[in-house]
Structures are given as structure tokens and as C-alpha cells.
mmCIF file of N, CA and C in Angstrom:
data_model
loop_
_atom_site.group_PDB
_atom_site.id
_atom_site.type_symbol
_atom_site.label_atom_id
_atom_site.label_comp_id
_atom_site.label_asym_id
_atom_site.label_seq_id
_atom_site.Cartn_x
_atom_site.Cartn_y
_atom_site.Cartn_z
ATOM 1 N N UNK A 1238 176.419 -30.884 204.591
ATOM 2 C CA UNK A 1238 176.783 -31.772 203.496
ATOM 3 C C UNK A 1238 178.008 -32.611 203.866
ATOM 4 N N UNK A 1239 178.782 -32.085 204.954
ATOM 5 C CA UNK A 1239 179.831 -33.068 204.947
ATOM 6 C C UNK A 1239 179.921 -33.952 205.675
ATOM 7 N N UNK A 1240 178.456 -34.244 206.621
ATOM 8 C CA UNK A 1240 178.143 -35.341 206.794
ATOM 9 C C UNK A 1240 177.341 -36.421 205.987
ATOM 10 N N UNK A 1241 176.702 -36.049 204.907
ATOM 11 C CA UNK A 1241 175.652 -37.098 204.331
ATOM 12 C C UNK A 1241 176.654 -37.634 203.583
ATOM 13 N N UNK A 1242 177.070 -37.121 202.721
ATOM 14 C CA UNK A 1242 178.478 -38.659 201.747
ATOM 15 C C UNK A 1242 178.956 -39.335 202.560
ATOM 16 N N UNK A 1243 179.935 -39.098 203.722
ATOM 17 C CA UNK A 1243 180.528 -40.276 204.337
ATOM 18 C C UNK A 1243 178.984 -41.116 205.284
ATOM 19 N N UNK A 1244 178.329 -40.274 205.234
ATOM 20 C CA UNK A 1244 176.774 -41.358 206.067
ATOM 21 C C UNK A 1244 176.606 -41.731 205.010
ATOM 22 N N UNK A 1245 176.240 -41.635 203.797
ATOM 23 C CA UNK A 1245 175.431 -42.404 202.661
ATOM 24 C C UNK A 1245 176.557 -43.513 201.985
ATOM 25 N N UNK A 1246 178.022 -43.255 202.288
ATOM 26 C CA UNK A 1246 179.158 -44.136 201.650
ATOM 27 C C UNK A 1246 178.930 -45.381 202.689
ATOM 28 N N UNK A 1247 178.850 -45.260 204.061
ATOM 29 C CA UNK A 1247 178.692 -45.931 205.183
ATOM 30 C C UNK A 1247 177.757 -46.927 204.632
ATOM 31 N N UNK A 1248 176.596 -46.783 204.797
ATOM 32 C CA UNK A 1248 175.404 -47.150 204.251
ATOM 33 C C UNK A 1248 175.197 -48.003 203.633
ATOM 34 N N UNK A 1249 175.856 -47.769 202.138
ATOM 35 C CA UNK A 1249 176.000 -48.432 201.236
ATOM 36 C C UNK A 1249 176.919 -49.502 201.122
ATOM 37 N N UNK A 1250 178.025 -49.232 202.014
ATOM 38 C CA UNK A 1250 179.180 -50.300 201.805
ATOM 39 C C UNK A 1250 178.538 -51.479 203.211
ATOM 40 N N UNK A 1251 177.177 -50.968 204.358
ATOM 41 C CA UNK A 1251 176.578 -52.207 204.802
ATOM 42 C C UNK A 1251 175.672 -52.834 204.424
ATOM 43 N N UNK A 1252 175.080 -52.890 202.921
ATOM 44 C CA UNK A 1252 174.098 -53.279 201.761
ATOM 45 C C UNK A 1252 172.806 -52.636 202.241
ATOM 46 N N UNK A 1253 173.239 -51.446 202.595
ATOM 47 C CA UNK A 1253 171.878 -50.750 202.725
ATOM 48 C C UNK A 1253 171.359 -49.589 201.835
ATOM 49 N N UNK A 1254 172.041 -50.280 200.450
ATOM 50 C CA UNK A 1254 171.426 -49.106 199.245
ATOM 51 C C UNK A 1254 170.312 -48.244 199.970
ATOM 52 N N UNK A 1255 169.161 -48.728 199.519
ATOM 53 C CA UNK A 1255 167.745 -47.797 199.803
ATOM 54 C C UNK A 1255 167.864 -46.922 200.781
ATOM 55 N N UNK A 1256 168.818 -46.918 202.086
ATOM 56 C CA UNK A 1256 169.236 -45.603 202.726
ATOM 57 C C UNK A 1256 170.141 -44.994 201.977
ATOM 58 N N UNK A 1257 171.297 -45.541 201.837
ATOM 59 C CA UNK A 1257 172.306 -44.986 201.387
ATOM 60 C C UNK A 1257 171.508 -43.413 200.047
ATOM 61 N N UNK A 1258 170.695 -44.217 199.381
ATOM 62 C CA UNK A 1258 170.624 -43.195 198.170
ATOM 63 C C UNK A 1258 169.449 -42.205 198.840
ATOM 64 N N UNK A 1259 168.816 -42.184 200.150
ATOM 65 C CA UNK A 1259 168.373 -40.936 200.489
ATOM 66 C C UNK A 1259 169.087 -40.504 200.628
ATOM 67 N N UNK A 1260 170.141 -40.288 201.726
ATOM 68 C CA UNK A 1260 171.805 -39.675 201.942
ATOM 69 C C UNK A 1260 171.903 -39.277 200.279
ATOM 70 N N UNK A 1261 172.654 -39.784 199.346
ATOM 71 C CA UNK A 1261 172.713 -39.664 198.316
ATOM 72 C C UNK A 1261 172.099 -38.083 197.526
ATOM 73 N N UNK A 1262 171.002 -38.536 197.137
ATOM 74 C CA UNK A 1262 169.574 -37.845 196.810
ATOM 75 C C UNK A 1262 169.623 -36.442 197.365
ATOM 76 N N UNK A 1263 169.385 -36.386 199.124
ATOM 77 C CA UNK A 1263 169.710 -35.188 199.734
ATOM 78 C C UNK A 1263 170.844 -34.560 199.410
ATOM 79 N N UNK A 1264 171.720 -34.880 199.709
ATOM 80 C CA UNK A 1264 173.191 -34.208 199.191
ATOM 81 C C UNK A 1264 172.778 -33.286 197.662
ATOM 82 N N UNK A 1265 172.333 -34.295 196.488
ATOM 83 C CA UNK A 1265 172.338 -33.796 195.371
ATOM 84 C C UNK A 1265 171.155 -32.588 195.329
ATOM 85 N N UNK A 1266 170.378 -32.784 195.716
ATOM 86 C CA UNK A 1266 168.768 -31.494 196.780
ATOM 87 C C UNK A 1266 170.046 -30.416 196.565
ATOM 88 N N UNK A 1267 171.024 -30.104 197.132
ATOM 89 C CA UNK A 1267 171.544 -29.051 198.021
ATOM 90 C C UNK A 1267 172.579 -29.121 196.908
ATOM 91 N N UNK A 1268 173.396 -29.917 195.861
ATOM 92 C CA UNK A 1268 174.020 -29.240 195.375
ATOM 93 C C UNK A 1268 173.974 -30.626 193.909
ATOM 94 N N UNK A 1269 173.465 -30.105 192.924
ATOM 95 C CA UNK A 1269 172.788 -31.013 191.925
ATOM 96 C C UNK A 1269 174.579 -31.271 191.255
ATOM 97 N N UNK A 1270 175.274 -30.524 191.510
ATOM 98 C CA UNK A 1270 176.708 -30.602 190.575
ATOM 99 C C UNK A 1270 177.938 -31.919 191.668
ATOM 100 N N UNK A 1271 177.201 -32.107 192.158
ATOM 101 C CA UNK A 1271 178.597 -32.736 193.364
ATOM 102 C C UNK A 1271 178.857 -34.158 192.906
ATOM 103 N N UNK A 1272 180.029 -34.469 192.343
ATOM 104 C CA UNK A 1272 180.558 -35.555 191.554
ATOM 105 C C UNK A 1272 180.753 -36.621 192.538
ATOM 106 N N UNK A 1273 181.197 -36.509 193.778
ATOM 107 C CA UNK A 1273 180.697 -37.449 194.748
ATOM 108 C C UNK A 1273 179.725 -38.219 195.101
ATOM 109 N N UNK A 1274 178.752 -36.991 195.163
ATOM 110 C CA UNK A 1274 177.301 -37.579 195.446
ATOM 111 C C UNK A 1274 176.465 -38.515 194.154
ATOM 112 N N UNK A 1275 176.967 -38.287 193.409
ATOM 113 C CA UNK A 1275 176.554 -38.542 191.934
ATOM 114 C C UNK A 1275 176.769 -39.806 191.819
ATOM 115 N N UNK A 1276 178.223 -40.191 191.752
ATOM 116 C CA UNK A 1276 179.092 -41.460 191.952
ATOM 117 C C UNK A 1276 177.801 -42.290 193.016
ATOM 118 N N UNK A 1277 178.483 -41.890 194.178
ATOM 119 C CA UNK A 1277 177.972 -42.687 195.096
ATOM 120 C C UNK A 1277 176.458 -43.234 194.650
ATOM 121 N N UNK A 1278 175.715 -42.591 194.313
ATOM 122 C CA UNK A 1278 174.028 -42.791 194.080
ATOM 123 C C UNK A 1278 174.169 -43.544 193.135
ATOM 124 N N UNK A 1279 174.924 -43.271 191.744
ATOM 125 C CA UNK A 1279 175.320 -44.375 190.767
ATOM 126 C C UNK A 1279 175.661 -45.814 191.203
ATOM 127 N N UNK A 1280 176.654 -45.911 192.126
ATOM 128 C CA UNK A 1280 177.192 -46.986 192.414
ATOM 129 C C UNK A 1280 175.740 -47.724 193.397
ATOM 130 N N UNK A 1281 175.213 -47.596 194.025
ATOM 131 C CA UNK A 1281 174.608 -48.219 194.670
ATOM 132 C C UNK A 1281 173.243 -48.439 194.375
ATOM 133 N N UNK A 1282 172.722 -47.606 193.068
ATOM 134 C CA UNK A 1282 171.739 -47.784 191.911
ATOM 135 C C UNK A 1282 172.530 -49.270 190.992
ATOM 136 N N UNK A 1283 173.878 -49.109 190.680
ATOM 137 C CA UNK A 1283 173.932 -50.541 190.011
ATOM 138 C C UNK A 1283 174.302 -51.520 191.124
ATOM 139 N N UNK A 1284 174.570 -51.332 192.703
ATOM 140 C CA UNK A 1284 174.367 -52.009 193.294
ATOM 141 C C UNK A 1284 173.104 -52.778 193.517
ATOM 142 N N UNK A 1285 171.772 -52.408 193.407
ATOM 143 C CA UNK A 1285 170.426 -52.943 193.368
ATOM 144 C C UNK A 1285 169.855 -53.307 192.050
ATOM 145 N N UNK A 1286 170.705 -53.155 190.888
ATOM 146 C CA UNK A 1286 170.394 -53.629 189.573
ATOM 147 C C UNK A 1286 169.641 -52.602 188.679
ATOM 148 N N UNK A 1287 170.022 -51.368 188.938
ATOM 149 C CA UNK A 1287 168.901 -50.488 188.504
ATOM 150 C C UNK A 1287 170.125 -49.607 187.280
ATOM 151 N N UNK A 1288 170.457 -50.323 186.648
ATOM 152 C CA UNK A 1288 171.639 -49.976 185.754
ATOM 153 C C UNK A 1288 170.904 -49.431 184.836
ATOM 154 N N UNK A 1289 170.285 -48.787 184.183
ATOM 155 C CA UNK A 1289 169.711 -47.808 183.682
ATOM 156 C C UNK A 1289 170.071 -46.654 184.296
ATOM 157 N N UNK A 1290 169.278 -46.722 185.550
ATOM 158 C CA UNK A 1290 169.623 -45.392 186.290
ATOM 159 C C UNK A 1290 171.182 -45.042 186.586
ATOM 160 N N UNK A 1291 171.633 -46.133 186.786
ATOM 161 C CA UNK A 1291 172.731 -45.554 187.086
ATOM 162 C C UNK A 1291 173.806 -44.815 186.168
ATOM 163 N N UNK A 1292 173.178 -45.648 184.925
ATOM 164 C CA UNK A 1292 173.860 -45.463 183.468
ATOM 165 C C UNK A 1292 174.015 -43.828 183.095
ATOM 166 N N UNK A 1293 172.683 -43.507 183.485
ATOM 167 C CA UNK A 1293 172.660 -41.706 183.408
ATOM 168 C C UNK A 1293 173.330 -41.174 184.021
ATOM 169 N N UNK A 1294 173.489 -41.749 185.564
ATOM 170 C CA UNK A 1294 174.370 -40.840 186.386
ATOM 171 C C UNK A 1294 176.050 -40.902 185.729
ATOM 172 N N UNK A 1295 176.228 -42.087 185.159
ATOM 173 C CA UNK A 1295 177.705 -41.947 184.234
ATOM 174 C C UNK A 1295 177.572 -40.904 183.405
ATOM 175 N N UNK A 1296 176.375 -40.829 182.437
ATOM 176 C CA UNK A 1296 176.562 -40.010 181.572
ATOM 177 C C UNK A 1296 176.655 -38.427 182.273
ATOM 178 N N UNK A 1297 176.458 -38.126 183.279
ATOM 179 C CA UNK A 1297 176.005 -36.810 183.889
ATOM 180 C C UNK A 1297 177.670 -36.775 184.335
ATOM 181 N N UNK A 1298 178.367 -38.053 184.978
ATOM 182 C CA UNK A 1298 179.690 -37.529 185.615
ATOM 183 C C UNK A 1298 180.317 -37.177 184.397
ATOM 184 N N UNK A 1299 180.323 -37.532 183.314
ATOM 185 C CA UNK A 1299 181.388 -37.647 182.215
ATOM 186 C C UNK A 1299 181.165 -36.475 181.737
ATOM 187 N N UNK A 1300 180.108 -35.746 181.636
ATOM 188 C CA UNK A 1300 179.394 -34.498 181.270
ATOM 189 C C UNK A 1300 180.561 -33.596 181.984
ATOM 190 N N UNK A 1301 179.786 -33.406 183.184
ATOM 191 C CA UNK A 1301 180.916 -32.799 184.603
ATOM 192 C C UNK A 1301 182.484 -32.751 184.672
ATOM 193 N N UNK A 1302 182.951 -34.096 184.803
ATOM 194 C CA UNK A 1302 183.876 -34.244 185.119
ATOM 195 C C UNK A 1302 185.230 -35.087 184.103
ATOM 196 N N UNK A 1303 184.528 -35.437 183.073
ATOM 197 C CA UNK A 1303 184.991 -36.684 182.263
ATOM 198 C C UNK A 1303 185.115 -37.667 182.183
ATOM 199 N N UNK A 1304 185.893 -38.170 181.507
ATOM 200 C CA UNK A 1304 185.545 -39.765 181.591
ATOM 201 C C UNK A 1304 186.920 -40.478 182.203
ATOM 202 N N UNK A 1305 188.028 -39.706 182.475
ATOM 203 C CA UNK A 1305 189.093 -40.260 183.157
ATOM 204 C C UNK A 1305 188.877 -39.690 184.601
ATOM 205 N N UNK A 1306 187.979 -39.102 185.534
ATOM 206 C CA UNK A 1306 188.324 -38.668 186.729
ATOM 207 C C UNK A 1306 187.433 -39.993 187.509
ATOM 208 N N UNK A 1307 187.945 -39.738 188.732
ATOM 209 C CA UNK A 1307 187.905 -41.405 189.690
ATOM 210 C C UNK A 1307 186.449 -41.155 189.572
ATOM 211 N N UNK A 1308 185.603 -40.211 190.425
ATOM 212 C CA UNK A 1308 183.891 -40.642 190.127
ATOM 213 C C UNK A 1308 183.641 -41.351 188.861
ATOM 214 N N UNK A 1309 183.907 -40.685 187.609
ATOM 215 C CA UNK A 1309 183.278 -41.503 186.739
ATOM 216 C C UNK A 1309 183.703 -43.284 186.253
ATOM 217 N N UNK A 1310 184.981 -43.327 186.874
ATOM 218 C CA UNK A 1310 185.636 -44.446 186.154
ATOM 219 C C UNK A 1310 185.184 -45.767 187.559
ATOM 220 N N UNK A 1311 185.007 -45.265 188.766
ATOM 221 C CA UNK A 1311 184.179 -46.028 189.949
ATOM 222 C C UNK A 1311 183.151 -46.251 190.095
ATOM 223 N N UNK A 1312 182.414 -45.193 188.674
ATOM 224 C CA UNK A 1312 180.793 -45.650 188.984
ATOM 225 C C UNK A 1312 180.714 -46.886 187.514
ATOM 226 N N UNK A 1313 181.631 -46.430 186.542
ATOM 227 C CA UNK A 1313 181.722 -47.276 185.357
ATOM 228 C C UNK A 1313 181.845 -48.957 186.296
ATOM 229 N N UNK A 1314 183.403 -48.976 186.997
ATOM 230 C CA UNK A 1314 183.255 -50.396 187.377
ATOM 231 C C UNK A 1314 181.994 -50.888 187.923
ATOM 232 N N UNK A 1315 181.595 -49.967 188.869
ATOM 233 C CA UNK A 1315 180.323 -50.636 189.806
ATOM 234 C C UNK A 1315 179.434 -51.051 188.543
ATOM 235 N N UNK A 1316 179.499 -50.574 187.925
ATOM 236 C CA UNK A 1316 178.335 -50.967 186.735
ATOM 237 C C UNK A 1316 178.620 -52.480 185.846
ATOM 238 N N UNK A 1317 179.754 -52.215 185.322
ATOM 239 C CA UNK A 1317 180.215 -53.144 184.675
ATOM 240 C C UNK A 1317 180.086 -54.414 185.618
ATOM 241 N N UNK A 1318 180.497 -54.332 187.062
ATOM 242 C CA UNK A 1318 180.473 -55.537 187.988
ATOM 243 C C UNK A 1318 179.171 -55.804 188.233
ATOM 244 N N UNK A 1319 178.028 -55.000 188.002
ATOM 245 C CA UNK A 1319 176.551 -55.642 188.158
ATOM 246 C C UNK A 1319 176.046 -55.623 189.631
ATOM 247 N N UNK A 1320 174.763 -55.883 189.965
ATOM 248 C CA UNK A 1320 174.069 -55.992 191.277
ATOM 249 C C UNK A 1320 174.727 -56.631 192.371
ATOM 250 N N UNK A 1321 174.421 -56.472 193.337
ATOM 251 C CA UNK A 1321 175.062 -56.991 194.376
ATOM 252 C C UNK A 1321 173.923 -57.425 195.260
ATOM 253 N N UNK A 1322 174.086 -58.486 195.989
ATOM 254 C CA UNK A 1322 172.664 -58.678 197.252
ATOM 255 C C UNK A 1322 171.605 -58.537 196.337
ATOM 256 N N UNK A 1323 170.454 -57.821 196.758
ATOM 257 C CA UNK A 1323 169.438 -58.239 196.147
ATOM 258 C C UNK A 1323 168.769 -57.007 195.457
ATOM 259 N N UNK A 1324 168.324 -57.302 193.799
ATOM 260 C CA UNK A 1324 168.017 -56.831 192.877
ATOM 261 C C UNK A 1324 166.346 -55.773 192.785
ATOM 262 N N UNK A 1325 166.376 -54.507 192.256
ATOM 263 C CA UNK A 1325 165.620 -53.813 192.257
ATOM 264 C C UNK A 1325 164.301 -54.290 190.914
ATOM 265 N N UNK A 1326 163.320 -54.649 191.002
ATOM 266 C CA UNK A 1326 162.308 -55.224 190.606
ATOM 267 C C UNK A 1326 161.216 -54.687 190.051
ATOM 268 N N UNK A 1327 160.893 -54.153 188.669
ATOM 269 C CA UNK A 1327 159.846 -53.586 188.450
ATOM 270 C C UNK A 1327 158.534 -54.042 188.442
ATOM 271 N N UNK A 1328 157.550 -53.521 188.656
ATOM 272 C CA UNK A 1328 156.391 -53.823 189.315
ATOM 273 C C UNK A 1328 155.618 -55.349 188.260
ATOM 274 N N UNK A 1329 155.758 -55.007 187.073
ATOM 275 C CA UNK A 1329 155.670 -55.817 186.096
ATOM 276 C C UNK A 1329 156.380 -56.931 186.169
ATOM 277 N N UNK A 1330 157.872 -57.315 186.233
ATOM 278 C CA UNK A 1330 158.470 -58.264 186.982
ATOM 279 C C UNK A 1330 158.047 -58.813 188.375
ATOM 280 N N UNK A 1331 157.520 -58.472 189.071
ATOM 281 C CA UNK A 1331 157.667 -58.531 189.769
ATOM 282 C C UNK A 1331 155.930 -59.485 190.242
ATOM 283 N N UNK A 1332 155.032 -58.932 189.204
ATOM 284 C CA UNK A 1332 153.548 -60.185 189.274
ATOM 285 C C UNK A 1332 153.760 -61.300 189.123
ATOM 286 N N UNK A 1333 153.103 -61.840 189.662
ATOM 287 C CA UNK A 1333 153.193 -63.382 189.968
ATOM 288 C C UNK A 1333 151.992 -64.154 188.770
ATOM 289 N N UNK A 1334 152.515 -65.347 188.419
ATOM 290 C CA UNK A 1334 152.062 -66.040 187.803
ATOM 291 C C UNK A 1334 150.467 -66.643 187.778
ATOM 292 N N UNK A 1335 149.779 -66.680 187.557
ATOM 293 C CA UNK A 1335 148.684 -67.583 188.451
ATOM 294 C C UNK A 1335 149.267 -69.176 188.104
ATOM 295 N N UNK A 1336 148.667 -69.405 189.533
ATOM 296 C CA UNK A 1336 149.004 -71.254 189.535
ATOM 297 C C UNK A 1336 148.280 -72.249 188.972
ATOM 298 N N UNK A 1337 149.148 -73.119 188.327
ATOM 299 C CA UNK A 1337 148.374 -74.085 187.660
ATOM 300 C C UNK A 1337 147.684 -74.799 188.353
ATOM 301 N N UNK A 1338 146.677 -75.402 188.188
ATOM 302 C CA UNK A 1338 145.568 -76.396 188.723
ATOM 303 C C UNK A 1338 146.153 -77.591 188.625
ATOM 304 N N UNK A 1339 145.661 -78.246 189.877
ATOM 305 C CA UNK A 1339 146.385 -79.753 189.868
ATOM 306 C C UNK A 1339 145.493 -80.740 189.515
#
């Protein structure tokens, strides 16, 4: 474990969410309580726009840890500051129009 946070922090801070939160993910596999790992997966869930999800993981740190300790108040900013690079897309968003006839 005390390699996957600083690999999954790595990760994430080179806009490579979608690794970063396996790193992430695994960590939490092995220990579902770790306010680090939590954070981190939060932050880089509202890094890809998936602020829902990440929204829970606030509610889970604040649960844990409260609402004044640095995980929760770092995953709050990441949230509040919104997506970064490029945005996570639900499948429904994400169909295409049919084209008009010329």
C-alpha cells in the first residue's frame, strides 16, 4: 500500500485520472477506511467531471474523518473547482444526433 497512493497521486497530477483511480480503487480493495485513498479517488473523480461520485466520497470522508481534516476539505476544493482536461460522459450524452439532410 505504500506504494499505490504516491503511484496513483503521480498519476493523477499527469492527467491520467483513469489510471490514477485504479491505484486509487486498489488501495481502497485492501483497506476501504483509508482517508487518503478516498481523497485522492474523489479528487480525480471531480477531476473527470464525475462530481456525483465524487460527492459521496466527501460524504464518506466527513463520515470518517470530518469536515475540517485536510482529505475532506481537498477533496471539497477539487470539487468546487470542477473538471479538469477532459470530462467523463454518460453513455446517453454521449449519442450522437442523426444528421440533418441537405
Amino acid at each position: 500500500m505504500a506504494v499505490l497512493l504516491p503511484l496513483a497521486d503521480a498519476t493523477r497530477r499527469q492527467g491520467l485520472q483513469g489510471k490514477a483511480l485504479h491505484y486509487y480503487r486498489v488501495a481502497l480493495n485492501r483497506d476501504p477506511r483509508n482517508v487518503a485513498a478516498l481523497a485522492g479517488e474523489g479528487v480525480a473523480l471531480a477531476e473527470k467531471g464525475a462530481t456525483e461520485k465524487a460527492a459521496r466520497n466527501l460524504a464518506r470522508l466527513q463520515t470518517l474523518c470530518g469536515a475540517t481534516c485536510a482529505e475532506t476539505q481537498a477533496l471539497a476544493t477539487a470539487i468546487a473547482k470542477g473538471p479538469t482536461g477532459t470530462r467523463m460522459v454518460t453513455a446517453e450524452a454521449a449519442a450522437t444526433k442523426p444528421m440533418s439532410e441537405n
